PDB file of C-alpha atoms in Angstrom:
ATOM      1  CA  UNK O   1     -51.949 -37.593 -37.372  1.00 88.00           C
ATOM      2  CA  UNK O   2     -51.200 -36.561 -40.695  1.00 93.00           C
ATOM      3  CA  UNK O   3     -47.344 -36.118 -41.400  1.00 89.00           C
ATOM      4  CA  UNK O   4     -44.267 -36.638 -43.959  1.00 89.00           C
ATOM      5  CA  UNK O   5     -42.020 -38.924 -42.809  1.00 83.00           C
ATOM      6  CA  UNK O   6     -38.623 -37.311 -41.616  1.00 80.00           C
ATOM      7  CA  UNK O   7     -40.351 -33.487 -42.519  1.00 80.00           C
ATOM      8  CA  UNK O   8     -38.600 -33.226 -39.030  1.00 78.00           C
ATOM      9  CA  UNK O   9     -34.689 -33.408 -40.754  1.00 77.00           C
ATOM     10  CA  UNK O  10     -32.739 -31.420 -42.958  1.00 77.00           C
ATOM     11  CA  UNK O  11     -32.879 -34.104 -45.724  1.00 79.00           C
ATOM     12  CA  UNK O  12     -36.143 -35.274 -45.075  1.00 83.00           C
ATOM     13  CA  UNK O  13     -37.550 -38.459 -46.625  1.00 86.00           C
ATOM     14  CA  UNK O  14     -37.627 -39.092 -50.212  1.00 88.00           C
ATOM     15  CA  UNK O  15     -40.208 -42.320 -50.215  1.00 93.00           C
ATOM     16  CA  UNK O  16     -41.273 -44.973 -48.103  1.00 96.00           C
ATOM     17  CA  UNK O  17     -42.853 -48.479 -48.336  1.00 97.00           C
ATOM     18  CA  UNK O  18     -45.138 -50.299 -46.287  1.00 97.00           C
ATOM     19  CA  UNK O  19     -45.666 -54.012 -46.167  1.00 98.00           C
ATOM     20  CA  UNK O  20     -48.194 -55.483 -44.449  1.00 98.00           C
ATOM     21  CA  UNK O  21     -47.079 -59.198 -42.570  1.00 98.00           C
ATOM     22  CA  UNK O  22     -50.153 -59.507 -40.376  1.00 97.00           C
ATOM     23  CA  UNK O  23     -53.464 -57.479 -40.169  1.00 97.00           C
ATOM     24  CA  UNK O  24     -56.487 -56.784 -38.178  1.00 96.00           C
ATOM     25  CA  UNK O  25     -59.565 -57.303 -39.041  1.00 95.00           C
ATOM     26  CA  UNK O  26     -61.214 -54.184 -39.094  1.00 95.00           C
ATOM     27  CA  UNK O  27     -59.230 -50.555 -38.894  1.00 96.00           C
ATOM     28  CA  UNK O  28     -55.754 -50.028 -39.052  1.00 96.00           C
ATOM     29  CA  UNK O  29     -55.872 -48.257 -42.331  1.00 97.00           C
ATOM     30  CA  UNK O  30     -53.773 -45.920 -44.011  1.00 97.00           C
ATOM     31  CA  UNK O  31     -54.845 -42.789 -45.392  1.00 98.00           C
ATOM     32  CA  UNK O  32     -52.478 -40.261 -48.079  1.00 98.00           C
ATOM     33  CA  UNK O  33     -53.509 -37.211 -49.257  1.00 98.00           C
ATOM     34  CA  UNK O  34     -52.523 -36.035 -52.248  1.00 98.00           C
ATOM     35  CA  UNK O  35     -50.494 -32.491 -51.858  1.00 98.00           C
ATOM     36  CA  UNK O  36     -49.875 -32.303 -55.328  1.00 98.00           C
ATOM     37  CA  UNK O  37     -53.712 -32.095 -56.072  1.00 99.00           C
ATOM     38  CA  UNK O  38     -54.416 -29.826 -52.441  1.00 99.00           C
ATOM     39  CA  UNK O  39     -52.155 -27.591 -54.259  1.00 99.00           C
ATOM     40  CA  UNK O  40     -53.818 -27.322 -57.625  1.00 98.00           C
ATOM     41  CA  UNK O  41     -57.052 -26.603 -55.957  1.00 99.00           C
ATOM     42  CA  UNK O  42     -55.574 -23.698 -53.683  1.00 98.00           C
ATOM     43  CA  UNK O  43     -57.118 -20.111 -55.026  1.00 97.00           C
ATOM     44  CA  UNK O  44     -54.515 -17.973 -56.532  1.00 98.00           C
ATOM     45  CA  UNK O  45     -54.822 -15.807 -53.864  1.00 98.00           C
ATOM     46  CA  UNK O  46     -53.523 -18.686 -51.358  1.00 98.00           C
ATOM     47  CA  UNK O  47     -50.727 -20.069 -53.711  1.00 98.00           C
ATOM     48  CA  UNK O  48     -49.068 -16.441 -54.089  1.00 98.00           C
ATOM     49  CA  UNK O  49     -49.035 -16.210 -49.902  1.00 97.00           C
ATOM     50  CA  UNK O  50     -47.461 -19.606 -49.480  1.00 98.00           C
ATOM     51  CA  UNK O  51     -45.286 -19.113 -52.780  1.00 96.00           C
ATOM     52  CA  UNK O  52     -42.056 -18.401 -50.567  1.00 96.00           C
ATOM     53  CA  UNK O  53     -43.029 -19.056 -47.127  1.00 97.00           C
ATOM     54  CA  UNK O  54     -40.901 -21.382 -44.896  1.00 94.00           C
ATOM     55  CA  UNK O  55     -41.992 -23.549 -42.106  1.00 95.00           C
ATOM     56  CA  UNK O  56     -39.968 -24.698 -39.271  1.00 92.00           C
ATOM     57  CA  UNK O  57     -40.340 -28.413 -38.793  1.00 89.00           C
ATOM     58  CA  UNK O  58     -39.374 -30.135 -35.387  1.00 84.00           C
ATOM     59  CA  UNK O  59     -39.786 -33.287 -33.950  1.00 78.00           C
ATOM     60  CA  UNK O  60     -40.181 -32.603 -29.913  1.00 72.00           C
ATOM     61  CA  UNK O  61     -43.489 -30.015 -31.779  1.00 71.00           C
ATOM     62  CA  UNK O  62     -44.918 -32.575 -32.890  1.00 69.00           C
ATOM     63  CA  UNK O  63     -44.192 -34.602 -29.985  1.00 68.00           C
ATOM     64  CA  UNK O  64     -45.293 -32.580 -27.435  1.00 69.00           C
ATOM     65  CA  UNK O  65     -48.420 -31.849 -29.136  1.00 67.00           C
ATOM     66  CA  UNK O  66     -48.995 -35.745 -29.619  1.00 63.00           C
ATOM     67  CA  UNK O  67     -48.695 -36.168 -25.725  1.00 58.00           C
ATOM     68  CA  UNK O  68     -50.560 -32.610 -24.764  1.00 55.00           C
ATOM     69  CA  UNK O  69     -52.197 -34.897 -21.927  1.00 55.00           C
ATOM     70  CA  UNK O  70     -48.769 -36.232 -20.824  1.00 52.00           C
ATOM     71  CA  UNK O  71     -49.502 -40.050 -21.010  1.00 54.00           C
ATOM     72  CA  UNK O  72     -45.829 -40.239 -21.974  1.00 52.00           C
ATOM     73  CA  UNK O  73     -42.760 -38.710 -21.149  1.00 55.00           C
ATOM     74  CA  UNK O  74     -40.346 -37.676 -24.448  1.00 55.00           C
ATOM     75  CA  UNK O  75     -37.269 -37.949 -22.831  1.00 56.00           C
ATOM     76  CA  UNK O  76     -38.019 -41.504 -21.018  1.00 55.00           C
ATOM     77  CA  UNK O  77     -38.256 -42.925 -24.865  1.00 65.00           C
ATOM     78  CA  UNK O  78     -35.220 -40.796 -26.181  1.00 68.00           C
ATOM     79  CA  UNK O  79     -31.790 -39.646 -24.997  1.00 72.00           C
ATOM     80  CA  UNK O  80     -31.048 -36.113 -24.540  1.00 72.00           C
ATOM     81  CA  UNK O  81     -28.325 -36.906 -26.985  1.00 78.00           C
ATOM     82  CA  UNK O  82     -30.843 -38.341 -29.592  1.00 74.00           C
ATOM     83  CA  UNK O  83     -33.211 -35.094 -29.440  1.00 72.00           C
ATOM     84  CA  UNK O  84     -30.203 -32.750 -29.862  1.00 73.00           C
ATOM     85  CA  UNK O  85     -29.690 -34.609 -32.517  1.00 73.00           C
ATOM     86  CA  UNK O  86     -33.111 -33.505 -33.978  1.00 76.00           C
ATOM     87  CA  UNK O  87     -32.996 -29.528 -33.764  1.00 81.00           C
ATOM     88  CA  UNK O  88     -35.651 -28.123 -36.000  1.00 86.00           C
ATOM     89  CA  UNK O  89     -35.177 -27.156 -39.425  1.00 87.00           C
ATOM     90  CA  UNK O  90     -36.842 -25.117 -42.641  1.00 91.00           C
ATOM     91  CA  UNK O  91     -38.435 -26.324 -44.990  1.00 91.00           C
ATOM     92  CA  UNK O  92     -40.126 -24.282 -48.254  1.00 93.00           C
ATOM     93  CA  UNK O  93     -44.091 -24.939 -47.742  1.00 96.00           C
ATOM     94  CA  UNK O  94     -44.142 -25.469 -51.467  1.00 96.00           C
ATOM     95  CA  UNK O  95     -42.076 -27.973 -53.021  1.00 94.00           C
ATOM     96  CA  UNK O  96     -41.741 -28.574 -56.246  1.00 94.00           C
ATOM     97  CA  UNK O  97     -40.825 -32.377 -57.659  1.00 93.00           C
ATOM     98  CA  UNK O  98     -37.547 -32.922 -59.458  1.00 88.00           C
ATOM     99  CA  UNK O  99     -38.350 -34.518 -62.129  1.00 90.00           C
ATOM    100  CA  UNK O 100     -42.335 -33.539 -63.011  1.00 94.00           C
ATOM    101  CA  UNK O 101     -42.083 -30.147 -61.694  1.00 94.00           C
ATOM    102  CA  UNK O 102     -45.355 -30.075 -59.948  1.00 96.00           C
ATOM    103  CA  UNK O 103     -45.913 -28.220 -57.109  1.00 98.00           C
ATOM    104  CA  UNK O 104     -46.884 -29.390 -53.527  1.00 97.00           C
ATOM    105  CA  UNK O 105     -47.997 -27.758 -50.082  1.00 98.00           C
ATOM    106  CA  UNK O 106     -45.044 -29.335 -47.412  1.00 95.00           C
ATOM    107  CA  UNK O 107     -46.767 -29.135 -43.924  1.00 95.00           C
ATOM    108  CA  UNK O 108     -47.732 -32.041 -41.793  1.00 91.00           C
ATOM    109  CA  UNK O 109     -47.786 -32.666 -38.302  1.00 88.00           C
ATOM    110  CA  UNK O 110     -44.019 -31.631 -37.437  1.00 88.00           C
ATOM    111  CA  UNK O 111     -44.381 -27.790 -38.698  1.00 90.00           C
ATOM    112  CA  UNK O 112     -44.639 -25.605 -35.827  1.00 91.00           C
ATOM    113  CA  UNK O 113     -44.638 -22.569 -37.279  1.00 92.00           C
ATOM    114  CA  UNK O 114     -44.033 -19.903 -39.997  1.00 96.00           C
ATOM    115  CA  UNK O 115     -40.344 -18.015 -40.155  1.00 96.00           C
ATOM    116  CA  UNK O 116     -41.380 -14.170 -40.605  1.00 96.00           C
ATOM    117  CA  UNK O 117     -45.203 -14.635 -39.311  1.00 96.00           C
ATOM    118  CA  UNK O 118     -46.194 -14.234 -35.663  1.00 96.00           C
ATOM    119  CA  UNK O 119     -46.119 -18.156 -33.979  1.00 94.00           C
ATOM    120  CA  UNK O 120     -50.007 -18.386 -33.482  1.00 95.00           C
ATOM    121  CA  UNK O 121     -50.644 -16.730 -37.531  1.00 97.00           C
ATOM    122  CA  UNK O 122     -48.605 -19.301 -39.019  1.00 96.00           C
ATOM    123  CA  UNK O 123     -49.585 -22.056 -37.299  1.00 95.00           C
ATOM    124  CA  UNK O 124     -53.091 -21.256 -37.869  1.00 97.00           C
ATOM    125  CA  UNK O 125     -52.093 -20.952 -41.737  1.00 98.00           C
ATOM    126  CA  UNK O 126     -50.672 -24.292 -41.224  1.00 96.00           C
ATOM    127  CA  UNK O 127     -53.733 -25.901 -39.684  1.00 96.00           C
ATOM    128  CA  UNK O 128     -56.035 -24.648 -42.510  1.00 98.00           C
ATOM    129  CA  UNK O 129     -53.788 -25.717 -45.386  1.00 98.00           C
ATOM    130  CA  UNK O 130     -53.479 -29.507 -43.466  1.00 96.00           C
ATOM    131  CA  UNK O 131     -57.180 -29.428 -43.033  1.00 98.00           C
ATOM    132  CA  UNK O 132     -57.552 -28.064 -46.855  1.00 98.00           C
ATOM    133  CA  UNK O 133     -54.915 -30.786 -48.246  1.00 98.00           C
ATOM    134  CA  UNK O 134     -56.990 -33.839 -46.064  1.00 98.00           C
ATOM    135  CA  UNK O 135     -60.635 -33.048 -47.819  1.00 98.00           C
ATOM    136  CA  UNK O 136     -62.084 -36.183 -48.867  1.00 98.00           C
ATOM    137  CA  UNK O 137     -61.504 -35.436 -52.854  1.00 98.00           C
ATOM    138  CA  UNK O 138     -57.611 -35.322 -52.074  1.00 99.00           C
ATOM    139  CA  UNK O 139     -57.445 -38.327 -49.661  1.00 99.00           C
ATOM    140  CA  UNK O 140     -56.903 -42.462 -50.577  1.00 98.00           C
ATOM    141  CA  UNK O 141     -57.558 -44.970 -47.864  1.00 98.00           C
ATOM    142  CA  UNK O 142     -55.724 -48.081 -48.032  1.00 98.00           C
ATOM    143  CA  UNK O 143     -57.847 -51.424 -47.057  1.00 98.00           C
ATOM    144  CA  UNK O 144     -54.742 -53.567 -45.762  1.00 98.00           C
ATOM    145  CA  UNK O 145     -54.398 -57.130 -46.560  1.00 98.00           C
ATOM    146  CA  UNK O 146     -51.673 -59.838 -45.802  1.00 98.00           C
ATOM    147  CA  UNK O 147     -48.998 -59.396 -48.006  1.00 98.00           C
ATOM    148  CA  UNK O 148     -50.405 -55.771 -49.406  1.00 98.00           C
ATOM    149  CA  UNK O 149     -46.965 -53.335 -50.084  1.00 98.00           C
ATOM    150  CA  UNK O 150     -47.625 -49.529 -50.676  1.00 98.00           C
ATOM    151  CA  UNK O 151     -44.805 -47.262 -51.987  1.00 97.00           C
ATOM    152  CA  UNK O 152     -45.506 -43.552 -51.703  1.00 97.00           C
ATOM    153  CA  UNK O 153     -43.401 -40.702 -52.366  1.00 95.00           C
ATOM    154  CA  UNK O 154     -43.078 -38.256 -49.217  1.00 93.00           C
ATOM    155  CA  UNK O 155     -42.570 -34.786 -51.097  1.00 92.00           C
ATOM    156  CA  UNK O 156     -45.851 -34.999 -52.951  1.00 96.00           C
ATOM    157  CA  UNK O 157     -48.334 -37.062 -49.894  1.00 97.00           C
ATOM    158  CA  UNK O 158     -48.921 -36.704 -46.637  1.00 96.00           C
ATOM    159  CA  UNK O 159     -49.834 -40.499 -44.667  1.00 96.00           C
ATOM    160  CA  UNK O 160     -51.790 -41.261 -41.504  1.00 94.00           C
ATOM    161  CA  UNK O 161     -52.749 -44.295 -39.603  1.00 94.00           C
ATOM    162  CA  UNK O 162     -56.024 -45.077 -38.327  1.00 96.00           C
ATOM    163  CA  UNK O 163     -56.888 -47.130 -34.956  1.00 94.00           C
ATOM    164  CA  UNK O 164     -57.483 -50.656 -34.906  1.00 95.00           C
ATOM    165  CA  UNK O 165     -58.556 -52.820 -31.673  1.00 94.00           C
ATOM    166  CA  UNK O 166     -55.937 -53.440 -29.752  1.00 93.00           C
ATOM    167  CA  UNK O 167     -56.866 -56.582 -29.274  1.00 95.00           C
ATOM    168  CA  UNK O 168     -55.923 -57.963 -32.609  1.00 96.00           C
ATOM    169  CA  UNK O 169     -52.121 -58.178 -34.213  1.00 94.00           C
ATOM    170  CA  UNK O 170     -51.368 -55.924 -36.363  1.00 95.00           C
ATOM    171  CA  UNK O 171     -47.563 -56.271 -38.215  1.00 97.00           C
ATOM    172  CA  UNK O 172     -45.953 -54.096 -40.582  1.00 97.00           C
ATOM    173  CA  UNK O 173     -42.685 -53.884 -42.067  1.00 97.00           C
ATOM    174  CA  UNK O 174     -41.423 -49.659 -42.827  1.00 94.00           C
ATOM    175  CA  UNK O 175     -38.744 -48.700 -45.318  1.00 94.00           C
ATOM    176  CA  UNK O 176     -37.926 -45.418 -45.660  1.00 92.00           C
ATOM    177  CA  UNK O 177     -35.484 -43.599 -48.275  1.00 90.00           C
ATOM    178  CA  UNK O 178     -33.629 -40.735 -47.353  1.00 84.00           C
ATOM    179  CA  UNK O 179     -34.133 -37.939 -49.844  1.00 81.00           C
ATOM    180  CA  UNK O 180     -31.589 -34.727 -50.479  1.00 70.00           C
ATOM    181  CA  UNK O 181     -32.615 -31.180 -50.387  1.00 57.00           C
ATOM    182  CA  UNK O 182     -30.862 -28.573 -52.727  1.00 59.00           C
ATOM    183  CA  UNK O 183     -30.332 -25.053 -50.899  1.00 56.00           C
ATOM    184  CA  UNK O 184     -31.184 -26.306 -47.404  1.00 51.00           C
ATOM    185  CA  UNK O 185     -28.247 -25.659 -45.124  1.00 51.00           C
ATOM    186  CA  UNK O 186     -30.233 -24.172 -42.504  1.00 49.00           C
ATOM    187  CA  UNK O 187     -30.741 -25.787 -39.228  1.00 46.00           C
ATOM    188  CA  UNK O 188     -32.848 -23.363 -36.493  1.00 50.00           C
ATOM    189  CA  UNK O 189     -30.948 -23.897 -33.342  1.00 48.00           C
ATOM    190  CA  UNK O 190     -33.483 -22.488 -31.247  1.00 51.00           C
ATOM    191  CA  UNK O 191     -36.732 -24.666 -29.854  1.00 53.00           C
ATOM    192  CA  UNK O 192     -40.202 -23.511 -30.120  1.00 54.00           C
ATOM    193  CA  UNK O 193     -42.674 -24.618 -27.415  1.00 51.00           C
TER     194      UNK O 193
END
C-alpha cells in the first residue's frame, strides 16, 4: 500500500534506504511515485484546494484498514502503551522541500482524513490525489538484485512493496532518518475510526 514512512508521527521521516541481502526471484519489487511531479501535473484548480489543507495522519487508520478482514489483531502485535504512543497528528497535504523549494502532495496510506472537511469528503479527496500521484508516468519500479541499495527521500515519494512467493527468501535491510517539521506542534488527541 502506498505510504511515507513515519507520515504517522509528528516528525515524520526525512529519508530512508533499502538494501537488498537476499532476493526472490520474481516479485518483491518496490515501487515510488514521484509527488513532486503528481504535483506539477495537478490543474490549478486542484493545487489552490489542497494549497492549505491539513490531513490527519494515524497509524491504528491505516492499520485497521490494512486488516479490514481481521486476519490480525493490532493490539496482539503492539502494547496499549506503544499505540498511545502513536496518537494521530497533522500534517500540511502540500509540502514544500527545504532546500529546492518544490512542492509535493503529502498523503499516503496513514491519512485518514481532512481537518475542516466532512470525514467521508476528505478521504475521498485523499483517495483521488493517491490514485492521481500513483499513474504510471509518476511511478519507478525497482527490479531488486543482491546487493542493490535505494535511498529515497520521504517528503517528495511515496514507496510500496509488491508480493513475492512466499516460498522464496526474501531479505532486506531498512534505515530510516528521522526528519524535523517546522510549525508542527500539533498532536490530535482524539482517534478516528
Amino acid at each position: 500500500v502506498w505510504h511515507t514512512d513515519s507520515s504517522f508521527k509528528v516528525v515524520p521521516a526525512l529519508g530512508s534506504a533499502l538494501s537488498a541481502r537476499e532476493v526472490p526471484p520474481e516479485g518483491g519489487e518496490t515501487e515510488f511515485a514521484d509527488m513532486r511531479a503528481a504535483y506539477d501535473a495537478l490543474d490549478d484548480g486542484k493545487k489552490q484546494l489542497i494549497q492549505d489543507l491539513t490531513s490527519v495522519h494515524s497509524f491504528i487508520y491505516s492499520q485497521r484498514q490494512m486488516n479490514s478482514d481481521g486476519r490480525y489483531n493490532l493490539t496482539a502485535v503492539m502494547s496499549d502503551e506503544e499505540l498511545e504512543a502513536l496518537p494521530p497528528v497533522q500534517h500540511p497535504m502540500i509540502r514544500v522541500h527545504p532546500e529546492s523549494g518544490r512542492k509535493a502532495i503529502y498523503v499516503g496510506r496513514h491519512a485518514s482524513h481532512i481537518v475542516g472537511l466532512p470525514i467521508e469528503e476528505g478521504r475521498a479527496l485523499i483517495k483521488e490525489l493517491n490514485e492521481f500521484a500513483t499513474q504510471p508516468e509518476f511511478v519507478y519500479r525497482h527490479h531488486w538484485r543482491t546487493n542493490d541499495l535505494v535511498m529515497w527521500d520521504n517528503r517528495m515519494v511515496m514507496h510500496r512493496g509488491r508480493a513475492y512467493d512466499p516460498r522464496y527468501k526474501r531479505v532486506m535491510h531498512r534505515t530510516t532518518v528521522a526528519g524535523h517539521v517546522e510549525n508542527n506542534p500539533w498532536v490530535v488527541r482524539k482517534q478516528v475510526a
